[in-house]
XYZ file of C-alpha atoms in Angstrom:
726
model
C -47.524 8.642 -46.891
C -43.808 9.348 -47.299
C -43.726 11.073 -43.893
C -45.260 7.973 -42.281
C -42.675 5.724 -43.990
C -39.847 7.938 -42.785
C -41.219 7.782 -39.247
C -41.391 4.014 -39.418
C -37.847 3.804 -40.786
C -36.586 6.122 -38.044
C -38.349 3.989 -35.436
C -36.769 0.830 -36.887
C -33.314 2.415 -36.844
C -33.734 3.372 -33.189
C -34.945 -0.107 -32.329
C -31.999 -1.626 -34.218
C -29.479 0.591 -32.460
C -31.057 -0.155 -29.092
C -31.069 -3.856 -29.773
C -27.404 -3.801 -30.706
C -26.342 -2.201 -27.413
C -23.550 -4.168 -25.777
C -23.889 -4.911 -22.067
C -20.748 -5.988 -20.194
C -20.921 -7.579 -16.756
C -17.837 -7.438 -14.522
C -18.504 -9.299 -11.302
C -17.170 -10.864 -8.140
C -19.321 -13.118 -5.984
C -20.662 -10.038 -4.187
C -20.231 -6.998 -6.444
C -21.204 -6.249 -10.034
C -20.098 -3.489 -12.394
C -22.274 -3.256 -15.503
C -21.242 -1.218 -18.548
C -23.372 -0.604 -21.617
C -23.027 1.107 -24.991
C -25.394 3.885 -26.005
C -26.808 4.584 -29.463
C -23.836 6.829 -30.197
C -21.454 3.910 -29.694
C -19.914 5.251 -26.493
C -19.572 3.227 -23.306
C -21.313 4.124 -20.041
C -21.570 2.823 -16.489
C -24.993 1.264 -16.009
C -24.581 -0.082 -12.470
C -22.054 -0.629 -9.687
C -23.218 -2.273 -6.486
C -24.173 -5.545 -4.829
C -24.930 -8.379 -7.240
C -28.635 -8.767 -7.924
C -30.130 -12.148 -7.067
C -32.284 -12.310 -10.215
C -30.331 -11.865 -13.448
C -33.334 -10.483 -15.346
C -33.514 -7.557 -12.911
C -30.516 -5.976 -14.627
C -32.827 -5.328 -17.588
C -34.729 -2.820 -15.443
C -31.676 -0.644 -14.885
C -31.354 2.649 -16.716
C -27.981 4.277 -17.106
C -27.237 7.952 -16.896
C -26.829 8.169 -20.664
C -30.324 8.037 -22.286
C -28.826 7.935 -25.733
C -27.263 11.354 -25.307
C -23.739 12.693 -24.938
C -23.866 15.508 -22.451
C -21.801 16.475 -19.443
C -24.079 14.610 -17.048
C -23.540 11.211 -18.670
C -21.715 8.474 -16.750
C -19.212 7.672 -19.467
C -16.798 4.848 -18.605
C -13.691 6.735 -19.800
C -14.609 10.366 -20.620
C -12.158 12.509 -22.566
C -11.417 16.222 -22.207
C -12.135 18.557 -25.095
C -15.639 17.255 -25.811
C -18.888 17.933 -23.939
C -17.680 16.497 -20.625
C -18.483 19.155 -18.031
C -16.596 17.509 -15.197
C -13.152 16.048 -14.529
C -12.153 13.738 -17.428
C -10.321 10.429 -17.273
C -8.241 11.087 -20.386
C -6.704 14.118 -22.073
C -4.653 14.211 -25.276
C -3.147 16.712 -27.703
C -3.024 15.337 -31.257
C -0.406 16.113 -33.926
C -2.647 18.865 -35.347
C -3.057 20.512 -31.947
C -6.623 19.272 -31.469
C -7.314 18.325 -27.841
C -10.545 16.365 -28.341
C -11.041 12.630 -28.709
C -14.284 10.665 -28.812
C -13.819 7.051 -27.780
C -16.303 4.521 -29.117
C -16.787 0.880 -28.279
C -15.178 -1.593 -30.687
C -15.207 -4.966 -28.931
C -14.562 -6.762 -25.681
C -13.237 -10.130 -24.561
C -13.466 -12.088 -21.373
C -11.160 -14.867 -20.204
C -10.756 -16.989 -17.110
C -7.279 -16.489 -15.677
C -8.068 -19.101 -13.018
C -11.147 -20.530 -11.349
C -11.315 -17.407 -9.161
C -9.958 -14.719 -11.502
C -11.590 -13.309 -14.646
C -10.166 -10.614 -16.926
C -12.297 -8.443 -19.190
C -10.689 -6.245 -21.871
C -12.723 -3.547 -23.648
C -11.347 -1.818 -26.766
C -12.330 1.810 -27.456
C -11.205 3.804 -30.519
C -11.563 7.276 -31.979
C -13.224 7.461 -35.424
C -11.164 10.451 -36.548
C -7.723 9.868 -35.026
C -5.728 6.608 -34.764
C -6.025 6.510 -30.962
C -6.968 3.406 -28.987
C -7.712 2.840 -25.307
C -8.084 -0.582 -23.743
C -9.942 -0.832 -20.443
C -8.876 -3.789 -18.302
C -10.931 -5.203 -15.432
C -9.699 -8.161 -13.400
C -12.079 -9.627 -10.837
C -11.193 -11.823 -7.879
C -14.489 -13.531 -7.204
C -13.924 -15.012 -3.747
C -12.128 -11.992 -2.314
C -14.586 -9.437 -3.740
C -11.792 -7.369 -5.310
C -11.793 -5.598 -8.687
C -8.591 -4.345 -10.295
C -8.761 -1.905 -13.221
C -6.209 -0.246 -15.481
C -5.886 1.102 -19.009
C -3.591 0.860 -22.018
C -3.292 3.913 -24.273
C -1.733 3.792 -27.761
C -1.823 5.632 -31.082
C -0.475 5.576 -34.632
C -0.318 9.264 -35.446
C 2.648 10.425 -37.520
C 4.479 11.981 -34.592
C 4.384 11.723 -30.810
C 1.295 12.959 -29.000
C 1.041 14.480 -25.543
C -1.275 12.937 -22.972
C -2.102 15.036 -19.933
C -4.665 12.859 -18.155
C -4.508 9.085 -17.986
C -6.692 7.698 -15.221
C -6.691 4.050 -14.248
C -10.346 4.105 -13.237
C -13.519 6.198 -13.331
C -16.437 5.131 -11.109
C -19.828 6.720 -10.349
C -22.430 6.656 -7.576
C -25.697 8.365 -6.764
C -26.379 8.602 -3.018
C -27.834 11.185 -0.680
C -24.437 11.865 0.922
C -20.799 10.788 0.830
C -17.974 10.754 3.382
C -14.264 10.469 2.591
C -11.715 8.904 4.949
C -8.173 9.853 3.967
C -4.871 8.752 5.489
C -2.455 11.643 5.872
C 0.270 13.038 8.104
C 4.000 13.545 7.901
C 7.234 11.879 8.925
C 6.650 10.031 12.232
C 2.885 10.612 12.144
C 1.803 8.584 9.144
C -1.635 7.283 8.161
C -3.718 9.525 10.408
C -7.369 8.874 9.627
C -9.715 11.817 9.071
C -13.276 11.620 7.767
C -15.022 14.566 6.097
C -18.209 14.939 4.037
C -18.000 15.347 0.277
C -20.257 18.089 -1.052
C -20.555 19.827 -4.432
C -17.206 20.341 -6.132
C -13.896 18.540 -6.201
C -11.722 17.130 -3.463
C -8.290 15.921 -4.584
C -5.937 13.710 -2.598
C -2.559 13.646 -4.291
C 1.216 13.487 -4.084
C 3.830 15.437 -6.058
C 6.972 14.100 -4.344
C 8.145 11.596 -6.969
C 10.211 9.027 -5.068
C 9.191 9.280 -1.398
C 5.713 9.853 -2.690
C 3.616 8.864 0.345
C 5.312 11.172 2.854
C 2.263 13.375 3.464
C -0.624 11.237 2.248
C -1.098 7.527 1.572
C -2.306 6.118 -1.783
C -5.549 4.667 -0.444
C -8.940 5.907 0.763
C -12.380 4.904 1.985
C -15.662 6.470 0.898
C -18.828 5.975 2.908
C -21.694 5.715 0.435
C -24.765 7.164 2.132
C -23.263 7.510 5.612
C -19.965 7.776 7.450
C -17.751 4.677 7.136
C -18.296 2.288 10.037
C -16.412 -0.816 11.060
C -19.150 -3.437 10.894
C -22.029 -2.106 8.796
C -22.843 0.250 5.961
C -21.675 0.427 2.360
C -18.119 1.596 1.726
C -15.790 1.862 -1.243
C -12.173 1.088 -0.304
C -9.597 1.805 -3.004
C -5.848 1.986 -3.512
C -3.509 2.720 -6.411
C -0.644 0.298 -7.081
C 2.001 2.875 -8.004
C 5.247 3.788 -6.237
C 5.103 7.390 -7.346
C 2.859 10.426 -7.689
C -0.836 9.568 -7.462
C -4.107 11.462 -7.521
C -7.615 10.589 -6.366
C -10.345 12.991 -7.436
C -13.735 12.951 -5.723
C -16.195 15.146 -7.589
C -19.818 15.704 -6.605
C -21.812 17.282 -9.423
C -24.917 19.448 -9.477
C -27.171 16.373 -9.341
C -25.275 14.965 -6.323
C -23.606 12.222 -8.369
C -20.144 11.247 -7.160
C -17.294 10.590 -9.576
C -14.184 8.834 -8.230
C -11.176 9.119 -10.551
C -7.951 7.307 -9.663
C -4.548 7.236 -11.292
C -1.081 8.713 -11.665
C -0.946 12.399 -10.795
C -0.479 14.240 -14.116
C 1.194 17.157 -12.293
C 4.293 18.225 -14.287
C 3.814 15.013 -16.266
C 2.409 15.830 -19.680
C 3.670 12.603 -21.175
C 5.157 12.366 -24.670
C 3.885 9.114 -26.186
C 5.597 7.954 -29.378
C 3.657 6.235 -32.200
C 3.215 2.511 -31.681
C 4.145 2.677 -27.997
C 1.750 1.633 -25.235
C 1.206 3.688 -22.091
C -0.001 1.360 -19.319
C -1.516 2.927 -16.238
C -1.091 1.376 -12.777
C -3.816 -0.765 -11.266
C -6.594 0.747 -9.212
C -7.657 -1.922 -6.718
C -10.992 -1.623 -4.949
C -13.614 -3.461 -2.984
C -17.223 -2.525 -2.316
C -18.243 -3.739 1.132
C -21.809 -3.769 2.404
C -20.646 -4.735 5.903
C -18.401 -1.800 6.705
C -14.667 -1.318 6.637
C -13.934 -4.451 8.670
C -15.249 -6.719 5.928
C -13.521 -4.616 3.263
C -10.193 -4.859 5.091
C -10.418 -8.624 5.485
C -11.143 -8.985 1.763
C -8.194 -6.749 0.833
C -5.827 -8.505 3.253
C -6.806 -11.971 2.037
C -6.458 -10.874 -1.602
C -3.048 -9.318 -0.927
C -1.661 -12.472 0.663
C -2.814 -14.565 -2.291
C -2.148 -12.296 -5.244
C -0.003 -9.227 -4.611
C 2.326 -9.278 -1.597
C 5.687 -10.934 -2.299
C 5.656 -14.374 -0.640
C 2.237 -13.461 0.664
C 1.498 -16.899 2.069
C 5.031 -17.447 3.368
C 6.757 -16.913 6.693
C 8.488 -13.784 7.978
C 11.707 -13.469 10.016
C 11.918 -11.771 13.388
C 15.022 -9.641 13.778
C 17.304 -7.477 15.885
C 18.409 -4.184 14.301
C 21.491 -2.288 15.473
C 20.397 1.284 14.752
C 19.217 2.373 18.206
C 22.081 0.551 19.877
C 24.885 2.034 17.796
C 23.759 4.620 15.261
C 26.758 5.177 12.951
C 29.211 4.307 15.735
C 30.151 0.650 15.351
C 32.903 -1.696 14.223
C 33.197 -5.382 13.432
C 33.700 -6.404 17.057
C 30.656 -4.469 18.268
C 28.468 -5.948 15.529
C 29.599 -9.477 16.337
C 28.509 -8.835 19.904
C 25.069 -7.815 18.656
C 24.911 -10.961 16.554
C 25.408 -12.921 19.783
C 22.564 -10.903 21.362
C 20.365 -11.825 18.398
C 20.830 -15.484 19.236
C 20.270 -14.835 22.935
C 16.999 -13.021 22.241
C 15.752 -15.872 20.071
C 14.949 -13.907 16.918
C 15.831 -15.153 13.435
C 18.124 -12.475 12.063
C 20.521 -9.624 12.759
C 19.992 -6.551 10.544
C 22.877 -4.145 9.947
C 21.522 -0.642 9.342
C 23.006 2.536 7.848
C 26.683 3.450 8.253
C 28.632 0.435 6.991
C 29.950 1.823 3.674
C 32.188 4.400 1.900
C 35.924 5.051 2.255
C 36.930 8.345 0.648
C 33.986 9.909 2.465
C 33.244 7.396 5.251
C 29.608 7.231 6.296
C 29.784 8.751 9.801
C 26.535 10.732 9.351
C 23.888 11.334 6.696
C 26.020 14.083 5.124
C 28.342 11.915 3.057
C 29.170 8.554 1.521
C 25.743 7.666 0.172
C 26.267 6.001 -3.202
C 29.649 4.422 -2.401
C 28.683 0.861 -1.533
C 32.055 -0.542 -0.434
C 32.433 -1.418 3.289
C 34.326 1.189 5.331
C 37.736 -0.419 5.821
C 38.515 0.910 9.296
C 35.069 -0.145 10.580
C 34.781 -3.466 8.812
C 38.294 -4.582 7.787
C 37.001 -8.006 6.720
C 33.950 -6.627 4.947
C 30.421 -7.968 4.935
C 31.514 -11.622 4.405
C 32.990 -11.731 7.919
C 29.689 -10.605 9.425
C 27.643 -13.065 7.378
C 30.016 -15.816 8.482
C 29.728 -14.739 12.130
C 25.942 -14.852 11.900
C 25.959 -18.283 10.287
C 28.345 -19.582 12.952
C 26.105 -18.179 15.681
C 23.017 -19.744 14.172
C 21.153 -16.649 12.952
C 20.607 -14.969 9.583
C 22.216 -11.720 8.434
C 20.502 -8.791 6.695
C 21.671 -5.389 5.526
C 20.405 -1.831 4.885
C 20.835 -0.120 1.508
C 19.585 3.082 -0.121
C 20.689 2.567 -3.728
C 18.467 5.186 -5.439
C 20.125 8.074 -3.605
C 23.475 9.885 -3.499
C 25.220 12.432 -1.284
C 26.951 15.216 -3.209
C 29.910 14.390 -0.976
C 30.570 10.973 -2.509
C 32.782 9.356 -5.105
C 29.711 8.394 -7.148
C 28.611 12.014 -7.473
C 32.121 13.141 -8.369
C 32.319 10.509 -11.102
C 28.757 10.676 -12.455
C 27.015 14.006 -11.826
C 25.132 13.278 -15.069
C 23.405 10.366 -13.302
C 21.682 12.692 -10.834
C 18.309 14.431 -11.066
C 19.202 18.109 -10.650
C 18.716 21.403 -12.405
C 21.758 22.419 -14.460
C 21.340 26.162 -14.007
C 19.917 26.771 -10.533
C 20.969 26.436 -6.920
C 20.361 22.928 -5.627
C 17.977 22.067 -2.845
C 18.970 19.088 -0.693
C 16.531 16.961 1.262
C 18.407 15.166 4.050
C 21.722 16.146 2.405
C 21.084 13.984 -0.633
C 19.904 13.889 -4.214
C 18.040 11.282 -6.253
C 19.666 9.190 -8.979
C 17.962 9.337 -12.369
C 16.351 5.934 -12.751
C 14.946 6.891 -16.146
C 18.539 6.360 -17.321
C 19.406 2.698 -18.167
C 22.988 3.228 -16.965
C 21.670 4.235 -13.538
C 19.327 1.240 -13.509
C 22.355 -0.979 -14.130
C 24.254 0.685 -11.294
C 21.391 0.239 -8.817
C 20.918 -3.396 -9.773
C 24.644 -3.982 -9.320
C 24.538 -2.653 -5.751
C 22.302 -5.587 -4.855
C 23.895 -8.065 -7.228
C 27.401 -7.437 -5.885
C 26.298 -7.900 -2.288
C 24.472 -11.117 -3.136
C 27.262 -12.482 -5.331
C 29.851 -11.831 -2.642
C 27.521 -13.070 0.122
C 25.206 -15.820 -1.144
C 23.949 -16.378 2.424
C 22.790 -12.775 2.815
C 19.228 -13.326 3.967
C 17.453 -9.955 3.867
C 17.649 -6.395 2.572
C 16.119 -3.248 3.989
C 15.711 -0.947 0.937
C 15.411 2.674 2.034
C 14.407 5.837 0.142
C 14.710 8.946 2.284
C 14.277 11.797 -0.190
C 11.574 12.988 -2.526
C 12.718 14.119 -5.952
C 14.065 17.673 -5.783
C 15.767 19.889 -8.405
C 13.553 18.241 -10.988
C 15.474 17.814 -14.234
C 16.686 14.661 -15.983
C 19.916 15.001 -17.989
C 18.948 11.761 -19.735
C 15.395 12.671 -20.857
C 16.411 16.102 -22.195
C 13.367 17.581 -24.000
C 10.974 14.957 -22.558
C 11.008 16.296 -18.985
C 7.258 15.664 -18.674
C 8.055 11.942 -18.673
C 10.432 12.085 -15.690
C 8.145 11.311 -12.749
C 6.693 8.331 -14.617
C 9.895 6.970 -16.144
C 11.621 7.176 -12.757
C 9.104 4.739 -11.279
C 9.192 2.500 -14.338
C 12.995 2.452 -14.078
C 12.715 1.415 -10.448
C 10.421 -1.457 -11.442
C 12.881 -2.591 -14.107
C 15.581 -2.852 -11.450
C 13.298 -4.630 -9.001
C 12.134 -7.061 -11.706
C 15.758 -8.029 -12.353
C 16.418 -8.512 -8.642
C 13.287 -10.599 -8.204
C 14.127 -12.732 -11.244
C 17.677 -13.431 -10.077
C 16.968 -13.636 -6.315
C 13.321 -14.715 -6.103
C 13.535 -15.859 -2.487
C 15.275 -12.788 -1.071
C 13.044 -11.099 1.547
C 13.176 -7.306 1.409
C 11.660 -4.488 3.459
C 10.199 -1.519 1.584
C 11.406 1.388 3.701
C 11.150 5.074 2.870
C 12.025 7.135 5.916
C 9.003 5.466 7.455
C 5.794 5.209 5.447
C 6.984 7.014 2.323
C 6.211 3.993 0.132
C 3.082 2.004 0.925
C 1.578 0.677 -2.270
C 0.678 -2.689 -3.751
C 2.891 -2.400 -6.818
C 5.966 -1.906 -4.663
C 4.870 -4.839 -2.534
C 5.145 -7.161 -5.532
C 8.873 -6.992 -4.806
C 8.928 -6.613 -1.013
C 7.750 -8.951 1.714
C 6.927 -6.114 4.117
C 7.087 -2.346 4.533
C 8.206 -0.027 7.319
C 5.119 1.966 8.410
C 6.897 4.717 10.335
C 10.145 5.746 11.975
C 7.960 6.592 14.960
C 8.068 3.518 17.200
C 6.445 5.101 20.249
C 3.940 2.320 21.037
C 1.058 4.724 21.661
C 1.595 6.396 18.307
C 2.014 2.997 16.678
C -1.464 1.964 17.824
C -2.865 4.730 15.618
C -0.422 4.175 12.754
C -0.983 0.413 12.671
C -4.757 0.926 12.936
C -4.644 3.132 9.849
C -2.499 0.818 7.749
C -4.509 -2.229 8.840
C -7.423 -0.890 6.804
C -5.587 -2.002 3.647
C -2.654 -4.257 4.545
C -2.245 -7.638 6.288
C -0.285 -7.834 9.531
C 2.600 -9.739 7.947
C 3.209 -6.812 5.565
C 3.826 -4.299 8.395
C 7.163 -4.353 10.210
C 6.906 -3.286 13.861
C 9.990 -2.969 16.065
C 10.378 -2.746 19.819
C 12.549 0.275 20.619
C 13.341 2.611 23.505
C 10.839 5.232 22.357
C 8.492 6.226 25.204
C 10.101 4.919 28.382
C 6.842 5.580 30.247
C 5.470 2.603 28.375
C 7.193 -0.404 29.884
C 8.811 -3.098 27.806
C 5.680 -5.248 27.963
C 3.463 -2.559 26.425
C 6.021 -1.890 23.688
C 6.364 -5.585 22.856
C 2.611 -6.209 22.950
C 2.031 -3.421 20.403
C 4.742 -4.677 18.042
C 3.445 -8.250 18.226
C 0.326 -7.201 16.295
C 2.464 -7.089 13.157
C 5.807 -8.491 11.921
C 7.914 -8.405 15.065
C 11.404 -7.011 15.333
C 13.637 -5.405 17.970
C 15.794 -2.295 17.680
C 16.977 -1.928 21.233
C 20.040 -2.465 23.391
C 19.152 -5.754 25.067
C 21.919 -5.369 27.652
C 20.337 -2.169 28.971
C 17.197 -4.070 29.977
C 16.772 -5.470 33.478
C 17.101 -9.213 33.883
C 13.338 -9.781 34.175
C 12.771 -7.616 31.084
C 15.258 -9.692 29.113
C 13.478 -12.850 30.256
C 10.131 -11.354 29.238
C 11.428 -10.471 25.756
C 12.780 -13.961 25.195
C 9.488 -15.534 26.286
C 7.541 -13.077 24.098
C 9.624 -14.049 21.070
C 8.899 -17.715 21.791
C 5.163 -16.943 22.050
C 5.294 -14.996 18.818
C 7.018 -17.820 16.944
C 4.393 -20.247 18.217
C 1.382 -18.099 17.342
C 2.442 -15.735 14.546
C 0.549 -17.589 11.806
C -2.716 -16.528 13.444
C -1.655 -12.903 12.873
C -0.161 -13.563 9.477
C -2.887 -15.637 7.839
C -5.965 -15.186 10.017
C -8.907 -12.820 9.678
C -8.497 -9.479 11.415
C -11.231 -7.845 13.483
C -10.741 -4.324 14.775
C -12.740 -4.289 18.012
C -12.122 -0.933 19.700
C -10.629 2.061 17.914
C -8.009 4.244 19.629
C -9.632 7.159 17.786
C -12.838 6.720 19.789
C -11.616 6.596 23.373
C -8.810 5.752 25.765
C -8.448 2.100 24.846
C -7.895 -0.077 21.800
C -8.423 -3.734 20.930
C -7.870 -5.875 17.867
C -8.075 -9.608 17.246
C -7.051 -12.218 14.703
C -8.960 -15.454 14.105
C -7.419 -18.418 12.295
C -9.079 -19.602 9.089
C -10.259 -22.727 10.912
C -11.731 -20.587 13.738
C -9.944 -22.888 16.188
C -7.459 -20.273 17.399
C -7.537 -16.557 18.000
C -5.441 -13.790 19.527
C -6.877 -10.706 21.220
C -4.730 -7.630 21.825
C -6.040 -5.060 24.320
C -4.461 -1.742 25.303
C -5.303 0.781 28.003
C -3.735 3.989 26.740
C -4.598 6.910 29.051
C -7.860 5.956 30.775
C -9.734 8.571 32.792
C -10.030 8.393 36.565
C -12.957 6.125 37.555
C -13.795 5.591 33.901
C -16.725 3.224 33.376
C -15.418 0.294 31.365
C -17.495 -1.891 29.065
C -16.909 -5.517 28.032
C -15.404 -6.003 24.588
C -17.300 -8.236 22.172
C -15.146 -10.675 20.216
C -15.832 -11.355 16.548
C -15.264 -14.053 13.940
C -15.453 -17.030 16.303
C -17.459 -20.216 15.899
C -20.485 -19.597 18.164
C -20.933 -23.328 18.823
C -17.303 -23.936 19.804
C -15.823 -23.797 23.308
C -12.744 -21.604 23.689
C -10.161 -21.739 26.432
C -9.034 -18.176 27.156
C -5.498 -17.743 28.445
C -3.482 -14.592 29.029
C 0.045 -14.750 27.613
C 3.050 -12.408 27.515
C 3.057 -11.829 31.262
C 6.022 -10.284 33.028
C 7.926 -12.850 35.117
C 6.197 -13.383 38.446
C 2.839 -11.950 37.297
C -0.320 -14.028 37.151
C -3.239 -13.653 34.742
C -6.539 -12.241 35.946
C -9.036 -14.906 37.004
C -11.176 -14.430 33.886
C -8.165 -15.181 31.664
C -6.634 -18.060 33.603
C -7.586 -20.866 31.210
C -11.336 -20.409 31.671
C -13.604 -21.818 28.966
C -16.318 -19.800 27.203
C -18.484 -20.520 24.199
C -17.856 -18.550 21.044
C -21.444 -17.352 21.320
C -20.781 -15.955 24.822
C -17.559 -14.259 23.744
C -19.291 -12.549 20.824
C -22.520 -11.574 22.624
C -21.401 -10.943 26.225
C -17.710 -10.331 25.710
C -14.765 -10.012 28.075
C -13.628 -7.300 30.465
C -10.392 -6.614 28.641
C -9.695 -3.073 29.792
C -8.415 -1.612 33.054
C -7.950 1.874 34.483
C -4.161 1.481 34.456
C -2.268 3.772 32.101
C -0.178 2.149 29.364
C -1.343 -1.322 30.312
C -1.681 -4.139 27.781
C -2.706 -7.758 27.605
C -2.700 -10.464 24.960
C -5.186 -13.328 25.132
C -4.811 -16.650 23.380
C -8.094 -18.377 22.500
C -8.068 -22.048 21.580
C -10.929 -24.437 20.867
C -11.409 -27.158 23.451
C -12.165 -30.344 21.541
C-alpha cells in the first residue's frame, strides 16, 4: 500500500512540475522563437521557425530536453563545466576556482517598446553562486527582425573571470546546412563563398581589435535545408553589432542538429568582471526568411533605416574628394580650385582627405604626423576656417578626413604621451602602416579623441561632414592603463570608442560621418548608430565594386554604402564607373579637368539624375536580379514604397562572343500598373534603344516576360527609370 502511495505522490509531483513549466513566446509577424523550462528549472529552445497559424498547435511541440540535462539538450544559454558536450554560450571561473555554473529560470517580463517593438527579458540565476544572466530579446514585428543580447553580473566577494559570453545561441534540425560567409582582404572585401556545414565546428572570427573586419565581415547567411537562394528557400541571416573582435560558431552535432553561437570573440579576452558590475554583450541581429535572401535583405535594410542607421530615413550628400587628384600634395590655392570644381560638378560637398595636418612632422606621407591635428602652416596658412569659408562662398559644403584613434611614432603626440599608446613595453614593436593604436580603454585618451572632433567643430561650426578612418588593427597588444587586466583590452577599447562617439553624437547630433577603415574594416550595426554611411572598400574599380556592393547589399541599405567614381580601371569608361557608383551613395574622387568635355557634361547630367531619383535607391525595396557571381552580367533594381517608381541597373561585364542572352525579369512592381520605361544616364549624343525609349509596359509583363537588358558589349551599362503612367 505504501509503495502505491509513493508512486501516486511521485506521479503528482511530476504532473505539478510539468504543469508549472514556463513557456515564453518571442515573435515577429512572421517568425516565432519559443522557449520553455524543463522540470529541472533550466530553460530550453522549444521552437524557432515560421509562426504557426493555429496557436494551439504549439502545444504539440516537443523540445530537445525531455526533462533531462544532457549534452544533447537545446539549452537556451548553456554553460561550460557542466554536462554540455558541445560549444557553450557562457564560461566562468568563480572565486573558489570552480568553472561550473547551472543557470535556472527565475522570471521573465515582456513590455511593448512601441506598437511594432516588443522586448522580453528572462532572468536566470545559479542556485549555488551569486551569478545572474539576463537574456534580452527585442522583436521588430513588421520587419521580421529579432535582436538578442545578454547581461552578466555577480555578487561574489572578488572579481570573477568570464571566458565565454555569447550574445545568442540558436538551434535547428534539418537534413543539411550551407554557410555563406563574406571574406577577403584589403581591396577585395565581402567576397561571398558558400560551403556545406557537416559534423563538427566551423568558426568565422576576427582577432584584429580595431580594424576588425579586414579579413572577414561580421555577418553570415545559413541555408536551412538547401543552399541559400535569392527568391526562395529558408535562410537565417545574422550579424553582430560590435566594432571589434567577433566570433560566429556553427556546430553540427552527432544527431545533425545545428548550433549557431554569436558574440564577441573571447580570444585573448578572459574578462575580469568586478562584483556588482554588469557585462553587456553586443546585439546579435537576425532574420529568418522563408523567401530566400532577397526577402531577408529587404527586411534588414528596412529595419536598419528605421532603427539602427544614423539618420536612417534622412538624406545623404554627394561629394567630391581630393585624394586621387592631389594625394598629399596640395595647398590652400589648389584646394580652393577643387572647391570650385565641386560646384561645377553639381555635388553637395567638397571633402578634404588625408594630409592637411601636423607641423613638427608635416604629413607628407603616411610615415609621420598622425596624431598632431593642427593644420600644416605652409600648406594651409589660414587653417581650416579659410577652406570652410571658401566652400560656403562657393555654395557647397565642406567636410574633412580624420583618423583620431591612431598615432605615428614620428609625431609630437607620441613624444609627449607614449603611455597613451597600445604597445608592449619590453619587445620590439610591429607597425602596421607605420602607425600604432591609441589606448581607448584610457579615459584620458578618450578625452583626447573627443577633443579632436570638438576642436574642429568649435572652430568651424559650418563643418558639414567627417570621414573617420581607422587604418590599423591593434598590434603590440598591451595596455599601460589596464595593467593586470590585459584580458579586458580588446573589449574596453571598443567600449571606449563608443563613449567617445556617444559624446560626439550628443553634442553634434546632426553631423554626418563616414565610417571608414582602410576600406571595409568596420562594417557593423553598432558602429552605424554613429555614422550615416560606411566606406565598403578602397578598391573603386567598377567591376570589383559590382561584387563588393553585391555582398554588402545582403545586409545594408544603399544609402549606407559610399561609392565613389575614380580613375580606377580606365578600360571601363566614365559612364560605366558612374553607373556602378549610382547604385549606392554617390561621390566622386577624380580630377574633373582631366575628363573630356563630353565626359564632364555626362557627369554633371548624371549628378542631376541622381539628385532627382536618389530616394528610390535610398528608401525603396531592393531586388537583386542577376548575380555577377553567376555569369558575365549583373542587374539590380530598386522599387519605391508606393511602387510608382523604380530604377533598374544593368551591367555587361565581360560577355562571351555570341553569348545567348536572356530577358531579365523585374520584381516588386504593381502587376496592374502601367510603367513607362526610359533609359537615363546616356552619354551626350547617344540615344536609348527602342525598347527603352519611353515605351509603356504593364508591371505584369515586366515581371513575367522581362526586358532585354544585356548586350554583348564589354563593360557596358545602362540605367532604366520606370514610372507609373496614371
